[in-house]
Amino acid sequence: MAQRDIRMESLTPPSTGTPDKLAGIHPAAATAAKKSRRKLWISITALISLLAIAGIVIAVLISQKVIRVGSTTTNNVSEAAATSQAAEETSGSNSGSGGSGASPPQPSKTGSSPSNTSSGTASPTKTSTPDDEEEEEPEVVCPSPSDIPKASKGSYFDTTSWLSLEGFNCTFTTETVGGLPLVGLNSSYSNTARANPQVPPLTKPWGSYTDRPARGVNLGGWLSLEPFITPSLFDYPRSASIYDEYGLTLFLGPEKAAQVLEKHYATFITEADFAAIAAAGLDHIRIPFSYWAVETYEGDPYVSQISWRYLLRGIEWARKYGLRIKLDLHGLPGSQNSWNHSGRQGKVNWLTGPDGPANAQKSLKIHDKLSKFFAQDRYKNIIAFYGLANEPGRDHDINLLIQWTESAYKIVKDNGIEASQVMSDALRGLGEWHGRMTGLGDSMVLDGHEYVIFDTALLSKTHAQKIEFACNVWVEQITGSMNTATGFGPTMVGEWSQADTDCTQYLNGIGNGARWTGTFFTGGPSCPTGDKQCSCDLANADPKDMSPEYKLFLKTWAEAQMDAFEKSWGWFYWTWKTESAPLWSYKAGLEGGIMPEKAYDRDWHCEKPIPSFGKLSEIL
Ligand SMILES: *[C@@H]1O[C@H](CO)[C@@H](O)[C@H](O)[C@H]1NC(C)=O
Ligand SMILES: *[C@@H]1O[C@H](CO)[C@@H](O)[C@H](O)[C@H]1NC(C)=O
Ligand SMILES: *[C@@H]1O[C@H](CO)[C@@H](O)[C@H](O)[C@H]1NC(C)=O
Ligand SMILES: *[C@@H]1O[C@H](CO)[C@@H](O)[C@H](O)[C@H]1NC(C)=O
Ligand SMILES: CC(=O)N[C@H]1CO[C@H](CO)[C@@H](O)[C@@H]1O
């Protein structure tokens, strides 16, 4: 695949090069007499009139689908007629956008077409009319490499260089909004879907999240890699020193990295996943993505921008199934937390660190672009939450962090984002935010990520104690945070999981063991007995090989957390899919019978007594 060197050089669409087909008709020699010249002019005029009439007749016949349009031409009259007819069939479905009246960005130059459509952009795409049924989707013929203007060949805009065209609009366009490309998006969209009968369709407002909390899932490890979610992508000898997306892309080099990552984007999450998420009774999706979806900087090994179109397509697929979106900028320039899932583990170089201030500024520019793009009408009903920065590290100076968050908030708001923005509790606990960043009302939500397994004191609790902890301590923390008299105000749980140990391979980073067995950093094991008896075998088993008691615990544990987190504005499970970690995969949990079949219809809640887990061992 061609190397993607795509820094958005220009917002100007290149010339489409529509050939001037009728140029060059001239009278013959100028030596003839006046009379014969007059004759010649009359003939030419007649000929041109005839051609014009014939052209109009043909165009009309084509637009009426009497004549079929072939598929090997560049823009011409007949194509414009056919395309506008095709567009007519799909337009007008963007009924649900209840936002302001700002017009969509697509230019609408349909020439002589009488219809209100937005076809006719610089587009070498051909449509041919379907054989019979009027309602059938038009067949779109994608451009071939020779249709792509030289200046755009091999660039992001060159749809002929894309690995997958599934669900994408392959029409060539260099149009951007906020500097971010539209290519790949369809012009029309429909907001009529609803995720399930408990929630409103996208055409209708959600209402109060306090009364109707979000039930969501993350698409972790998709557009921002994480070794434990897709260990197969990190299957290299330890000597290669690959611990994160930075190391992986550096190792692979630009061309190979682009191939490997695009293949992952195209296959790890597909339309079927969005359908299954809705079928599971979930209604929101948090999509983590990183700054390299927007741009990369000098020296970055990250694959630039390819994830952008997969993000946009993911949002459209969510729309198709009535799912609302929480955007999550997961990796910021320089790494905001030094963890592998920020892109690069090791050091924080954002806000603090040698390039910290510069990287903080770059992050604001990223948000400027993103918020301009997502302020478009088409996103008003589907983007429910706009996340500013995933998990800035605990060691940041809180005042600097607040300053940055306030700047980002203002940029995003001023660019027209009406969705609530989201800021992380920055791993300080919800209570830390009481009295800070006040006065923003519902336009800022505090995001806490709740796990028992990364903290040795919580990890060593017994099964029943973990459930009690969720139902008591987390409920108390969340209700405290939701009230501005005692906490921040609007609060949500952007991540949590069903895992009750930290046993999953690579969970603590490549090359690290588990706290549960005492094989991760110093200090003893953190299993309930405090010795080395604890085992990871059951925790890492396939649900079909788990005992009924362990399965009952896991399901109750998940339901306890859902119940507790619904005291907030809602929850987002981490994560939808993993290659081999079922206690971190909602999908695998459903398949294994350890998740409720419908997220809104559950057997157990915190008011009920904790069931007996029979002979389930505390050491697994
Ligand atoms: C216009 O389209 C028609 C039908 O596909 C094709 O036969 C013709 O060659 C095209 N004309 C030009 C000028 O490209
Ligand atoms: C064009 O759009 C306007 C407003 O949306 C509508 O009233 C009119 O009927 C449309 N015309 C055609 C030809 O579709
Ligand atoms: C865009 O439209 C094309 C052609 O109608 C269709 O195949 C594709 O699935 C659509 N994409 C999305 C994301 O809806
Ligand atoms: C595909 O993209 C082009 C360029 O943005 C646009 O004009 C056209 O309407 C789109 N096609 C569909 C089916 O939405
Ligand atoms: C070293 C490092 O960054 N490890 C982190 C990798 O990501 C997992 C989970 O996503 C964390 O638990 C590790 O701390």
Tab-separated table of N, CA and C and ligand atoms in Angstrom, residues 226 228 338-341 345 454 506-509 512, ligand 5:
chain	number	residue	atom	x	y	z
A	226	GLU	N	-4.177	-1.850	22.331
A	226	GLU	CA	-3.829	-2.212	23.693
A	226	GLU	C	-3.424	-3.681	23.688
A	228	PHE	N	-3.235	-6.186	25.680
A	228	PHE	CA	-3.992	-7.296	26.262
A	228	PHE	C	-5.275	-7.576	25.476
A	338	SER	N	1.536	8.017	30.488
A	338	SER	CA	2.678	7.091	30.436
A	338	SER	C	2.268	5.629	30.297
A	339	TRP	N	1.014	5.385	30.047
A	339	TRP	CA	0.606	3.997	29.901
A	339	TRP	C	0.556	3.554	28.444
A	340	ASN	N	0.629	2.232	28.259
A	340	ASN	CA	0.661	1.668	26.909
A	340	ASN	C	-0.533	2.107	26.055
A	341	HIS	N	-1.715	2.243	26.692
A	341	HIS	CA	-2.897	2.573	25.902
A	341	HIS	C	-2.955	4.042	25.495
A	345	GLN	N	4.192	3.933	26.289
A	345	GLN	CA	4.360	3.815	27.728
A	345	GLN	C	5.736	4.302	28.147
A	454	PHE	N	-6.758	-3.362	40.053
A	454	PHE	CA	-5.457	-2.695	39.950
A	454	PHE	C	-5.015	-2.148	41.308
A	506	TYR	N	-0.832	-9.868	29.522
A	506	TYR	CA	-0.463	-8.514	29.085
A	506	TYR	C	-1.290	-7.417	29.764
A	507	LEU	N	-2.211	-7.789	30.663
A	507	LEU	CA	-3.050	-6.757	31.267
A	507	LEU	C	-2.213	-5.696	31.960
A	508	ASN	N	-1.157	-6.138	32.604
A	508	ASN	CA	-0.308	-5.196	33.326
A	508	ASN	C	0.869	-4.726	32.478
A	509	GLY	N	0.751	-4.957	31.193
A	509	GLY	CA	1.836	-4.596	30.286
A	509	GLY	C	2.586	-5.849	29.864
A	512	ASN	N	4.880	-8.400	32.067
A	512	ASN	CA	4.546	-8.333	33.491
A	512	ASN	C	3.570	-9.442	33.874
B	5	LIG	C1	3.298	-0.412	31.453
B	5	LIG	C2	1.903	-0.077	31.107
B	5	LIG	O1	1.625	0.970	30.547
B	5	LIG	N1	1.011	-0.956	31.424
B	5	LIG	C3	-0.392	-0.717	31.273
B	5	LIG	C4	-0.903	-1.279	29.964
B	5	LIG	O2	-2.328	-1.219	29.958
B	5	LIG	C5	-2.913	-1.938	30.998
B	5	LIG	C6	-4.373	-2.019	30.855
B	5	LIG	O3	-4.861	-1.408	29.786
B	5	LIG	C7	-2.559	-1.313	32.304
B	5	LIG	O4	-3.158	-2.038	33.337
B	5	LIG	C8	-1.085	-1.357	32.448
B	5	LIG	O5	-0.733	-0.674	33.627
